Short mmCIF file of C-alpha atoms in Angstrom, two decimals:
data_model
loop_
_atom_site.label_atom_id
_atom_site.label_comp_id
_atom_site.label_asym_id
_atom_site.label_seq_id
_atom_site.Cartn_x
_atom_site.Cartn_y
_atom_site.Cartn_z
CA MET X 1131 -14.55 -27.25 -29.78
CA LYS X 1132 -13.96 -29.22 -26.57
CA ASP X 1133 -14.46 -26.29 -24.20
CA GLN X 1134 -17.05 -24.40 -26.26
CA LYS X 1135 -19.64 -24.51 -23.46
CA ILE X 1136 -17.17 -22.87 -21.05
CA ILE X 1137 -16.24 -20.19 -23.59
CA ASP X 1138 -19.87 -19.39 -24.35
CA GLN X 1139 -20.61 -19.02 -20.64
CA LEU X 1140 -17.54 -16.85 -20.15
CA LEU X 1141 -18.52 -14.50 -22.97
CA GLN X 1142 -22.06 -14.24 -21.65
CA ALA X 1143 -20.73 -13.44 -18.17
CA VAL X 1144 -18.31 -10.72 -19.32
CA GLY X 1145 -20.73 -8.91 -21.59
CA GLY X 1146 -19.78 -10.41 -24.93
CA LYS X 1147 -16.72 -10.71 -27.09
CA GLU X 1148 -16.76 -7.03 -27.97
CA ASN X 1149 -16.39 -6.09 -24.24
CA VAL X 1150 -13.10 -7.98 -23.84
CA LYS X 1151 -10.16 -5.60 -23.86
CA ASN X 1152 -7.39 -8.06 -23.08
CA TYR X 1153 -6.85 -11.52 -21.63
CA GLU X 1154 -4.08 -13.69 -20.25
CA HIS X 1155 -3.59 -16.63 -17.91
CA CYS X 1156 -1.30 -17.60 -15.06
CA ALA X 1157 -0.74 -21.06 -13.56
CA THR X 1158 -4.36 -21.49 -12.41
CA ARG X 1159 -6.51 -18.56 -13.58
CA LEU X 1160 -7.86 -17.06 -16.78
CA ARG X 1161 -7.52 -13.30 -16.35
CA ILE X 1162 -9.69 -10.96 -18.41
CA ILE X 1163 -9.64 -7.14 -18.61
CA LEU X 1164 -12.91 -5.64 -19.79
CA LYS X 1165 -13.67 -2.38 -21.54
CA ASN X 1166 -16.70 -1.84 -19.31
CA ASP X 1167 -16.70 -3.65 -15.96
CA ALA X 1168 -20.36 -2.74 -15.40
CA LEU X 1169 -21.43 -5.19 -18.13
CA LEU X 1170 -20.14 -8.18 -16.15
CA ASP X 1171 -22.85 -10.51 -14.78
CA LYS X 1172 -21.39 -11.61 -11.45
CA LYS X 1173 -23.92 -14.41 -10.93
CA LYS X 1174 -23.06 -15.95 -14.29
CA ALA X 1175 -19.33 -15.40 -13.63
CA GLU X 1176 -19.59 -17.40 -10.42
CA ASN X 1177 -21.32 -20.31 -12.15
CA ILE X 1178 -19.07 -21.04 -15.13
CA SER X 1179 -18.80 -24.77 -15.91
CA GLU X 1180 -15.65 -26.38 -14.43
CA SER X 1181 -14.63 -23.06 -12.86
CA LYS X 1182 -13.56 -23.35 -9.22
CA GLY X 1183 -14.30 -19.71 -8.49
CA TYR X 1184 -14.32 -16.12 -9.67
CA PHE X 1185 -12.95 -12.90 -8.17
CA PHE X 1186 -12.07 -9.37 -9.28
CA ASN X 1187 -8.71 -7.83 -8.38
CA THR X 1188 -6.52 -5.01 -9.76
CA GLY X 1189 -8.82 -4.49 -12.73
CA GLN X 1190 -8.81 -8.16 -13.73
CA HIS X 1191 -11.74 -10.57 -13.75
CA GLN X 1192 -10.15 -13.85 -12.72
CA PHE X 1193 -11.67 -17.26 -13.31
CA ILE X 1194 -10.03 -20.15 -11.45
CA PHE X 1195 -9.75 -23.34 -13.52
CA GLY X 1196 -6.69 -24.93 -11.97
CA THR X 1197 -3.35 -26.10 -13.34
CA GLY X 1198 -3.60 -27.68 -16.79
CA LYS X 1199 -7.28 -26.93 -17.35
CA VAL X 1200 -6.61 -23.21 -17.51
CA ASN X 1201 -4.27 -23.79 -20.46
CA GLU X 1202 -7.04 -25.56 -22.41
CA VAL X 1203 -9.59 -22.85 -21.60
CA TYR X 1204 -7.15 -20.11 -22.54
CA GLU X 1205 -6.38 -21.68 -25.91
CA ALA X 1206 -10.10 -22.11 -26.65
CA PHE X 1207 -10.80 -18.54 -25.54
CA ALA X 1208 -7.93 -17.24 -27.70
CA GLN X 1209 -9.27 -19.10 -30.75
CA THR X 1210 -12.70 -17.58 -30.23
CA MET X 1211 -11.32 -14.07 -29.69
CA GLY X 1212 -8.76 -14.28 -32.49
CA LYS X 1213 -5.24 -14.61 -31.12
CA ASP X 1214 -3.24 -11.39 -31.36
CA GLY X 1215 0.48 -11.50 -30.53
CA GLU X 1216 0.59 -7.77 -29.74
CA GLN X 1217 -2.28 -8.24 -27.31
CA GLN X 1218 -0.15 -10.35 -24.98
CA THR X 1219 2.55 -7.68 -24.83
CA ALA X 1220 -0.03 -5.01 -23.99
CA PHE X 1221 -1.58 -7.02 -21.16
CA LYS X 1222 0.97 -5.76 -18.65
CA GLU X 1223 0.25 -2.16 -19.63
CA ASP X 1224 -3.50 -2.75 -19.33
CA VAL X 1225 -3.06 -4.22 -15.85
CA TYR X 1226 -1.05 -1.19 -14.73
CA SER X 1227 -3.65 1.18 -16.16
CA ASN X 1228 -6.27 -0.44 -13.91
CA LEU X 1229 -4.25 -0.10 -10.72
CA THR X 1230 -4.77 2.69 -8.21
CA PRO X 1231 -1.82 5.08 -7.73
CA VAL X 1232 -0.89 3.33 -4.47
CA GLN X 1233 -1.09 -0.10 -6.13
CA LYS X 1234 1.11 1.13 -8.99
CA VAL X 1235 3.77 2.33 -6.55
CA VAL X 1236 3.70 -0.97 -4.64
CA ARG X 1237 3.81 -3.03 -7.86
CA THR X 1238 6.70 -0.96 -9.23
CA LEU X 1239 8.68 -1.30 -5.99
CA SER X 1240 8.04 -5.02 -6.02
CA ASP X 1241 9.12 -5.43 -9.64
CA VAL X 1242 12.35 -3.49 -9.00
CA LEU X 1243 13.34 -4.93 -5.62
CA VAL X 1244 12.10 -8.53 -5.56
CA PRO X 1245 14.84 -9.78 -7.97
CA LEU X 1246 17.41 -8.55 -5.42
CA ILE X 1247 15.98 -10.56 -2.51
CA PRO X 1248 18.25 -13.66 -2.84
CA ALA X 1249 21.39 -11.50 -2.60
CA LEU X 1250 20.01 -9.49 0.33
CA VAL X 1251 18.87 -12.60 2.21
CA THR X 1252 22.27 -14.26 1.92
CA THR X 1253 24.36 -11.25 2.89
CA GLY X 1254 21.85 -10.23 5.56
CA LEU X 1255 22.21 -13.57 7.30
CA LEU X 1256 25.99 -13.38 7.10
CA MET X 1257 25.95 -9.82 8.46
CA GLY X 1258 23.80 -10.86 11.39
CA ILE X 1259 26.04 -13.82 12.17
CA ARG X 1260 29.12 -11.60 12.04
CA GLY X 1261 27.60 -9.07 14.43
CA LEU X 1262 26.62 -11.80 16.86
CA LEU X 1263 30.09 -13.38 16.81
CA VAL X 1264 31.75 -10.01 17.37
CA GLU X 1265 29.48 -9.20 20.31
CA LEU X 1266 30.19 -12.63 21.80
CA GLY X 1267 33.89 -11.79 21.72
CA VAL X 1268 34.96 -14.36 19.13
CA PRO X 1269 38.51 -13.36 18.09
CA PHE X 1270 39.25 -12.53 14.45
CA SER X 1271 42.58 -11.66 12.91
CA ALA X 1272 42.62 -8.55 10.75
CA ASP X 1273 42.78 -10.63 7.58
CA TRP X 1274 39.91 -12.94 8.55
CA TYR X 1275 37.76 -9.99 9.65
CA ALA X 1276 38.41 -8.20 6.35
CA LEU X 1277 37.38 -11.35 4.47
CA PHE X 1278 34.20 -11.61 6.57
CA GLU X 1279 33.43 -7.95 5.82
CA MET X 1280 33.78 -8.65 2.11
CA LEU X 1281 31.16 -11.42 2.39
CA THR X 1282 28.74 -9.43 4.51
CA ASP X 1283 29.01 -5.83 3.37
CA THR X 1284 29.37 -5.95 -0.41
CA ALA X 1285 25.70 -6.30 -1.41
CA PHE X 1286 24.55 -3.62 1.03
CA ALA X 1287 27.42 -1.24 0.27
CA PHE X 1288 26.64 -1.51 -3.44
CA LEU X 1289 22.88 -1.72 -3.02
CA PRO X 1290 22.28 1.43 -5.14
CA VAL X 1291 24.12 -0.30 -8.01
CA LEU X 1292 21.86 -3.35 -7.83
CA ILE X 1293 18.73 -1.21 -7.54
CA ALA X 1294 19.77 1.14 -10.36
CA TYR X 1295 20.33 -1.89 -12.61
CA SER X 1296 16.97 -3.45 -11.75
CA ALA X 1297 15.08 -0.14 -11.99
CA THR X 1298 16.63 0.76 -15.35
CA LYS X 1299 15.68 -2.66 -16.68
CA LYS X 1300 12.17 -2.29 -15.27
CA PHE X 1301 11.61 1.13 -16.88
CA GLY X 1302 12.98 0.02 -20.25
CA GLY X 1303 16.42 1.65 -20.29
CA ASN X 1304 19.90 0.22 -20.84
CA PRO X 1305 20.74 -1.67 -17.60
CA ILE X 1306 24.49 -1.26 -18.19
CA ILE X 1307 24.13 2.53 -18.07
CA GLY X 1308 22.12 2.07 -14.88
CA ILE X 1309 24.99 0.06 -13.40
CA VAL X 1310 27.54 2.73 -14.34
CA VAL X 1311 25.55 5.54 -12.71
CA GLY X 1312 24.89 3.32 -9.68
CA LEU X 1313 28.63 2.72 -9.29
CA MET X 1314 29.28 6.45 -9.50
CA MET X 1315 26.78 6.98 -6.64
CA VAL X 1316 28.94 4.86 -4.31
CA ALA X 1317 32.35 5.60 -5.84
CA PRO X 1318 35.19 5.59 -3.28
CA GLN X 1319 36.07 9.15 -4.33
CA LEU X 1320 32.85 10.37 -2.70
CA PRO X 1321 32.70 10.59 1.12
CA ASN X 1322 30.95 7.49 2.44
CA ALA X 1323 27.36 8.27 3.51
CA TRP X 1324 27.61 6.15 6.66
CA ALA X 1325 30.92 7.79 7.64
CA VAL X 1326 29.42 11.25 7.12
CA ALA X 1327 26.36 10.33 9.20
CA SER X 1328 28.52 9.13 12.09
CA GLY X 1329 30.82 12.16 11.90
CA ASP X 1330 33.87 10.18 10.76
CA ALA X 1331 34.03 11.97 7.41
CA GLN X 1332 33.09 15.33 5.94
CA PRO X 1333 31.03 15.77 2.77
CA PHE X 1334 32.31 17.65 -0.27
CA HIS X 1335 31.24 21.28 -0.53
CA LEU X 1336 30.53 22.24 -4.15
CA PHE X 1337 28.42 25.18 -5.34
CA GLY X 1338 27.40 25.69 -1.73
CA LEU X 1339 26.02 22.13 -1.53
CA SER X 1340 27.14 19.21 0.64
CA ILE X 1341 27.87 16.13 -1.48
CA SER X 1342 28.40 12.58 -0.23
CA GLY X 1343 27.90 9.00 -1.43
CA TYR X 1344 24.62 7.12 -1.52
CA GLN X 1345 25.51 3.96 0.39
CA GLY X 1346 22.34 2.22 1.56
CA SER X 1347 20.06 4.51 -0.46
CA ILE X 1348 17.02 2.99 -2.13
CA PHE X 1349 14.75 5.63 -3.64
CA PRO X 1350 17.58 7.69 -5.24
CA ALA X 1351 18.70 4.55 -7.07
CA ILE X 1352 15.16 3.87 -8.28
CA ILE X 1353 14.96 7.46 -9.52
CA VAL X 1354 18.29 6.93 -11.30
CA GLY X 1355 16.81 3.95 -13.14
CA TRP X 1356 13.80 6.00 -14.16
CA LEU X 1357 15.94 8.96 -15.27
CA VAL X 1358 18.28 6.77 -17.31
CA SER X 1359 15.41 5.12 -19.18
CA LYS X 1360 13.57 8.40 -19.85
CA LEU X 1361 16.64 10.40 -20.83
CA GLU X 1362 18.01 7.65 -23.06
CA LYS X 1363 14.75 7.45 -24.98
CA GLY X 1364 14.49 11.24 -25.12
CA PHE X 1365 18.01 11.82 -26.43
CA ARG X 1366 17.61 9.08 -29.00
CA LYS X 1367 14.82 11.05 -30.66
CA PHE X 1368 17.14 13.82 -31.88
CA VAL X 1369 20.68 12.40 -31.73
CA PRO X 1370 21.75 11.36 -35.27
CA GLN X 1371 21.84 7.58 -35.64
CA MET X 1372 25.51 7.55 -36.60
CA MET X 1373 26.37 9.31 -33.30
CA ASP X 1374 23.87 7.46 -31.11
CA LEU X 1375 26.31 4.83 -29.80
CA VAL X 1376 28.49 7.47 -28.13
CA VAL X 1377 26.44 10.63 -27.67
CA THR X 1378 23.27 9.12 -26.16
CA PRO X 1379 25.02 7.19 -23.34
CA PHE X 1380 27.31 10.17 -22.67
CA LEU X 1381 24.44 12.62 -22.29
CA THR X 1382 22.35 10.13 -20.29
CA ILE X 1383 25.10 9.46 -17.74
CA VAL X 1384 26.21 13.10 -17.38
CA VAL X 1385 22.70 14.53 -17.00
CA THR X 1386 21.54 11.77 -14.65
CA LEU X 1387 24.58 12.05 -12.39
CA THR X 1388 24.38 15.86 -12.37
CA LEU X 1389 20.73 15.74 -11.29
CA VAL X 1390 21.47 13.14 -8.62
CA LEU X 1391 24.48 14.92 -7.10
CA PHE X 1392 23.42 18.56 -7.37
CA ALA X 1393 19.61 18.41 -7.20
CA LEU X 1394 18.43 15.16 -5.67
CA GLY X 1395 21.26 14.98 -3.13
CA PRO X 1396 20.61 18.35 -1.47
CA ILE X 1397 16.87 17.63 -1.36
CA LEU X 1398 17.56 14.33 0.39
CA GLN X 1399 19.86 16.05 2.87
CA VAL X 1400 17.12 18.51 3.77
CA ALA X 1401 14.69 15.60 4.10
CA GLU X 1402 17.21 13.72 6.22
CA LYS X 1403 17.62 16.60 8.67
CA ALA X 1404 13.84 17.02 8.83
CA VAL X 1405 13.42 13.32 9.60
CA ILE X 1406 16.08 13.41 12.34
CA ASN X 1407 14.61 16.49 14.00
CA GLY X 1408 11.11 15.07 13.66
CA ILE X 1409 12.17 11.81 15.31
CA VAL X 1410 13.65 13.65 18.27
CA TYR X 1411 10.41 15.56 18.85
CA LEU X 1412 8.35 12.42 18.21
CA VAL X 1413 10.10 10.26 20.80
CA GLN X 1414 9.79 13.04 23.38
CA ALA X 1415 5.99 13.23 23.00
CA PRO X 1416 4.15 12.68 26.34
CA PHE X 1417 2.24 9.63 27.61
CA GLY X 1418 4.19 7.19 25.44
CA ILE X 1419 2.63 8.53 22.24
CA GLY X 1420 6.08 9.11 20.76
CA TYR X 1421 7.16 5.56 21.56
CA ILE X 1422 4.04 4.14 19.90
CA LEU X 1423 4.34 6.25 16.75
CA TYR X 1424 8.08 5.75 16.34
CA ALA X 1425 7.85 1.97 16.70
CA ALA X 1426 5.02 1.97 14.16
CA VAL X 1427 6.86 3.98 11.49
CA GLN X 1428 10.52 3.07 12.07
CA GLN X 1429 10.52 0.57 9.22
CA LEU X 1430 9.15 3.27 6.91
CA ILE X 1431 12.39 5.13 7.58
CA VAL X 1432 14.31 1.99 6.59
CA ILE X 1433 12.45 1.94 3.28
CA THR X 1434 13.58 5.48 2.50
CA GLY X 1435 17.22 4.61 3.20
CA LEU X 1436 17.52 7.42 5.77
CA HIS X 1437 17.79 5.06 8.74
CA HIS X 1438 21.61 5.16 8.78
CA SER X 1439 21.35 8.72 10.09
CA LEU X 1440 19.53 7.54 13.21
CA SER X 1441 22.89 6.62 14.69
CA ILE X 1442 23.43 10.34 15.32
CA ILE X 1443 20.37 10.40 17.59
CA GLU X 1444 21.38 7.16 19.30
CA LEU X 1445 24.87 8.52 20.01
CA GLY X 1446 23.33 11.67 21.42
CA LEU X 1447 21.01 9.69 23.70
CA LEU X 1448 23.88 7.54 25.00
CA ASN X 1449 26.10 10.55 25.58
CA THR X 1450 23.47 12.48 27.53
CA SER X 1451 21.64 9.75 29.45
CA GLY X 1452 23.60 6.53 28.98
CA GLU X 1453 20.46 4.89 27.54
CA ASN X 1454 19.21 4.33 24.02
CA VAL X 1455 15.47 3.78 23.73
CA LEU X 1456 15.62 3.78 19.90
CA GLN X 1457 17.26 0.34 20.02
CA VAL X 1458 14.21 -1.15 21.74
CA LEU X 1459 11.70 0.72 19.60
CA GLY X 1460 13.51 -0.27 16.42
CA THR X 1461 13.45 -3.90 17.50
CA ALA X 1462 9.73 -3.63 18.32
CA SER X 1463 9.10 -2.26 14.83
CA MET X 1464 11.08 -5.13 13.31
CA ALA X 1465 9.25 -7.71 15.45
CA GLY X 1466 5.85 -6.40 14.36
CA GLN X 1467 6.82 -6.63 10.68
CA PHE X 1468 8.39 -10.05 11.31
CA GLY X 1469 5.15 -11.38 12.83
CA ALA X 1470 3.12 -10.03 9.92
CA ALA X 1471 5.57 -11.54 7.40
CA ILE X 1472 5.55 -15.01 8.98
CA ALA X 1473 1.74 -15.01 9.07
CA ALA X 1474 1.65 -13.91 5.42
CA ALA X 1475 4.21 -16.52 4.37
CA PHE X 1476 1.90 -19.33 5.46
CA LEU X 1477 -0.90 -17.88 3.35
CA TYR X 1478 0.98 -18.72 0.14
CA ARG X 1479 -0.49 -21.81 -1.51
CA ASN X 1480 2.63 -22.32 -3.58
CA LYS X 1481 5.22 -24.16 -1.47
CA VAL X 1482 8.18 -22.57 -3.24
CA LYS X 1483 6.86 -19.05 -2.67
CA ARG X 1484 6.10 -19.92 0.96
CA SER X 1485 9.65 -21.17 1.45
CA ASN X 1486 11.11 -18.09 -0.25
CA ALA X 1487 9.00 -15.81 1.94
CA ILE X 1488 10.20 -17.50 5.11
CA SER X 1489 13.80 -17.27 3.89
CA ALA X 1490 13.33 -13.54 3.26
CA ALA X 1491 11.99 -13.08 6.79
CA VAL X 1492 14.74 -14.96 8.66
CA PRO X 1493 17.43 -12.20 8.42
CA THR X 1494 15.13 -10.03 10.54
CA LEU X 1495 16.19 -12.14 13.53
CA PHE X 1496 19.63 -10.57 13.08
CA GLY X 1497 18.31 -7.04 12.52
CA ILE X 1498 18.27 -7.06 8.69
CA THR X 1499 14.76 -6.25 7.43
CA GLU X 1500 15.20 -5.19 3.79
CA PRO X 1501 14.58 -8.73 2.43
CA LEU X 1502 11.42 -9.02 4.53
CA LEU X 1503 10.11 -5.58 3.60
CA PHE X 1504 10.63 -5.78 -0.13
CA GLY X 1505 10.13 -9.52 -0.47
CA ILE X 1506 6.89 -9.88 1.51
CA ASN X 1507 5.37 -7.01 3.42
CA LEU X 1508 5.33 -4.32 0.75
CA ARG X 1509 3.52 -6.63 -1.63
CA SER X 1510 0.36 -5.90 0.34
CA LEU X 1511 -0.35 -2.74 2.29
CA ARG X 1512 -2.48 -4.87 4.61
CA ILE X 1513 0.59 -6.87 5.65
CA PHE X 1514 2.75 -3.80 6.16
CA ALA X 1515 0.01 -2.03 8.12
CA SER X 1516 -0.36 -5.14 10.31
CA GLY X 1517 3.36 -4.98 11.05
CA MET X 1518 3.01 -1.30 11.95
CA VAL X 1519 0.25 -2.13 14.43
CA GLY X 1520 2.48 -4.81 15.97
CA GLY X 1521 5.35 -2.32 16.22
CA ALA X 1522 3.06 0.28 17.81
CA ILE X 1523 1.97 -2.13 20.54
CA GLY X 1524 5.62 -3.06 21.08
CA GLY X 1525 6.34 0.66 21.47
CA LEU X 1526 3.56 0.94 24.04
CA MET X 1527 5.04 -1.95 26.03
CA THR X 1528 8.47 -0.29 25.86
CA TYR X 1529 6.94 2.78 27.48
CA VAL X 1530 5.13 0.69 30.11
CA PHE X 1531 8.34 -1.18 30.95
CA GLN X 1532 10.43 2.03 30.78
CA LEU X 1533 12.98 -0.06 28.87
CA ALA X 1534 16.10 1.28 27.15
CA ALA X 1535 19.35 -0.24 25.89
CA THR X 1536 22.83 0.61 27.12
CA GLY X 1537 24.39 0.48 23.66
CA MET X 1538 23.64 0.65 19.94
CA GLY X 1539 24.39 -1.01 16.64
CA ILE X 1540 22.62 -4.34 17.20
CA THR X 1541 18.93 -5.23 17.37
CA PHE X 1542 16.61 -8.22 17.71
CA ILE X 1543 18.47 -11.42 18.79
CA PRO X 1544 21.99 -9.90 18.81
CA GLY X 1545 20.46 -7.04 20.79
CA LEU X 1546 20.05 -9.41 23.75
CA LEU X 1547 23.74 -8.88 24.40
CA LEU X 1548 22.99 -5.27 25.42
CA TYR X 1549 20.94 -6.55 28.35
CA THR X 1550 23.27 -9.20 29.79
CA GLY X 1551 23.94 -7.01 32.84
CA ASP X 1552 20.26 -6.90 33.84
CA PHE X 1553 18.27 -10.13 33.64
CA GLY X 1554 15.01 -8.33 34.36
CA ALA X 1555 15.60 -5.90 31.49
CA MET X 1556 16.42 -8.83 29.21
CA LEU X 1557 13.09 -10.49 30.03
CA LYS X 1558 11.28 -7.22 29.28
CA TYR X 1559 13.15 -6.94 25.96
CA ILE X 1560 12.08 -10.47 25.03
CA ALA X 1561 8.51 -9.66 26.08
CA VAL X 1562 8.45 -6.59 23.80
CA ILE X 1563 9.60 -8.74 20.87
CA LEU X 1564 7.06 -11.50 21.53
CA ILE X 1565 4.16 -9.07 22.01
CA ALA X 1566 4.96 -7.06 18.86
CA PHE X 1567 5.42 -10.28 16.88
CA SER X 1568 2.14 -11.73 18.13
CA VAL X 1569 0.12 -8.60 17.35
CA GLY X 1570 1.57 -8.34 13.83
CA PHE X 1571 0.86 -12.04 13.27
CA ALA X 1572 -2.70 -11.74 14.61
CA CYS X 1573 -3.52 -8.68 12.50
CA VAL X 1574 -2.63 -10.59 9.32
CA GLN X 1575 -4.69 -13.57 10.47
CA LEU X 1576 -7.71 -11.32 10.96
CA GLN X 1577 -7.40 -10.32 7.29
CA ARG X 1578 -6.26 -13.69 6.01
CA ARG X 1579 -8.88 -14.04 3.27
CA LYS X 1580 -8.16 -10.72 1.56
CA ILE X 1581 -4.39 -10.98 2.04
CA SER X 1582 -4.39 -14.54 0.71
CA ASP X 1583 -6.17 -13.37 -2.45
CA GLU X 1584 -3.58 -10.63 -2.94
CA LEU X 1585 -0.56 -12.88 -2.35
CA ASN X 1586 -1.76 -15.79 -4.42
CA GLU X 1587 -2.37 -13.59 -7.41
CA GLU X 1588 0.79 -13.63 -9.54
CA THR X 1589 3.01 -10.92 -8.08
CA THR X 1590 4.48 -9.78 -11.37
CA ILE X 1591 3.17 -9.89 -14.90
CA GLU X 1592 6.59 -11.15 -16.00
CA ASP X 1593 6.00 -14.36 -14.02
CA ASP X 1594 2.70 -14.85 -15.79
CA LEU X 1595 4.22 -14.32 -19.22
CA GLN X 1596 6.91 -16.86 -18.40
CA THR X 1597 4.24 -19.36 -17.39
CA LEU X 1598 2.36 -18.71 -20.64
CA SER X 1599 5.53 -19.08 -22.69
CA ALA X 1600 6.35 -22.40 -21.01
CA THR X 1601 2.89 -23.82 -21.66
CA GLU X 1602 2.85 -22.66 -25.29
CA ASN X 1603 6.25 -24.21 -25.95
#
């Protein structure tokens, strides 16, 4: 065998053929999961012939052979091990079993939300451009404005539908049922969540509970996907086969929607009120501590989908004092995450992934951060934490400058329009952005080696399986 020497060295390094639990390869690396990691000889692993390096990550011992060569080594390794078709399917499950609980959550979020990034990037850019044009006073007729709203608002208004579809697919359920339940979550018959939050609409009152739509919600839609997949599989165990086509989907949709509207919804409303009250107390903390903490965690609130309720606090601030400090702090939080994302984007070795990461970050300039968060920063807790540090320093500078906006609704670059009446305040606003960005960027650079290893590992097992399939065909 051409690569027999490499295979023999590999088996010696990993503790023998009998210690190999599973194996796979991506574009450049042979990835091996062992039954007992303690049997690995690290010195031998680092000195495999023709290997460009070895590292251990997420339960996988990864040997870098490079494009092309890794295919040869994998085939030789598979021949020695005895190729098992079922083994390749189980690799994904084995990888997940080796992840920590936090890593599993991050990987699951990534697998569900990353496929949505192209749609969010496109509509996010359009939404930012629309907001900027409106603030600049560009005239639109009612028809043209309605058309622009259709382009900009559709993906975000129906975000729970997209997420429910992706989550249901991820968890192994019927994606069409996921879509149906997702559509019911944002049905026009339900009071719009954003309208309820702003006071322009009243929720339904059923069984003593307040019910409204789920526009902009993220986690409820993920839970819907999980519920659909679990319930569908559960009902199928006892529903007669001849009735399965009708009864199983019916029960799955009814039970899922009932749980979402009458159990999950009220819980989220309680959580929402707790978040709002907590934010008020947080911002009022002395010595700028509230500013620092809020700017650090504001993007965490965006991840939960509860950020649309912050407009209530902003309206209250403007009504009582004529100033809105949350606009500056929110921008600082965005700038910190933006700096971390840009630094991380340039750590990708793959040019396509680097370009996609930059594209996902760009909408942040217009105040749209979902593509950045789910496309880049949440793939590594180190990146997200770096962005939080940048936001915190931006919050500190906001306190030092005693800076606050005179309006709401726009952030980042469009937010400059809120400071046109005070050139000094505008310079301070720009300084907050630049400082938060720089700190977030620098924090990633300080961890560049570890973050680079995380990012340049294949982000989803599905990508790896596609690579394997392409090389085998």
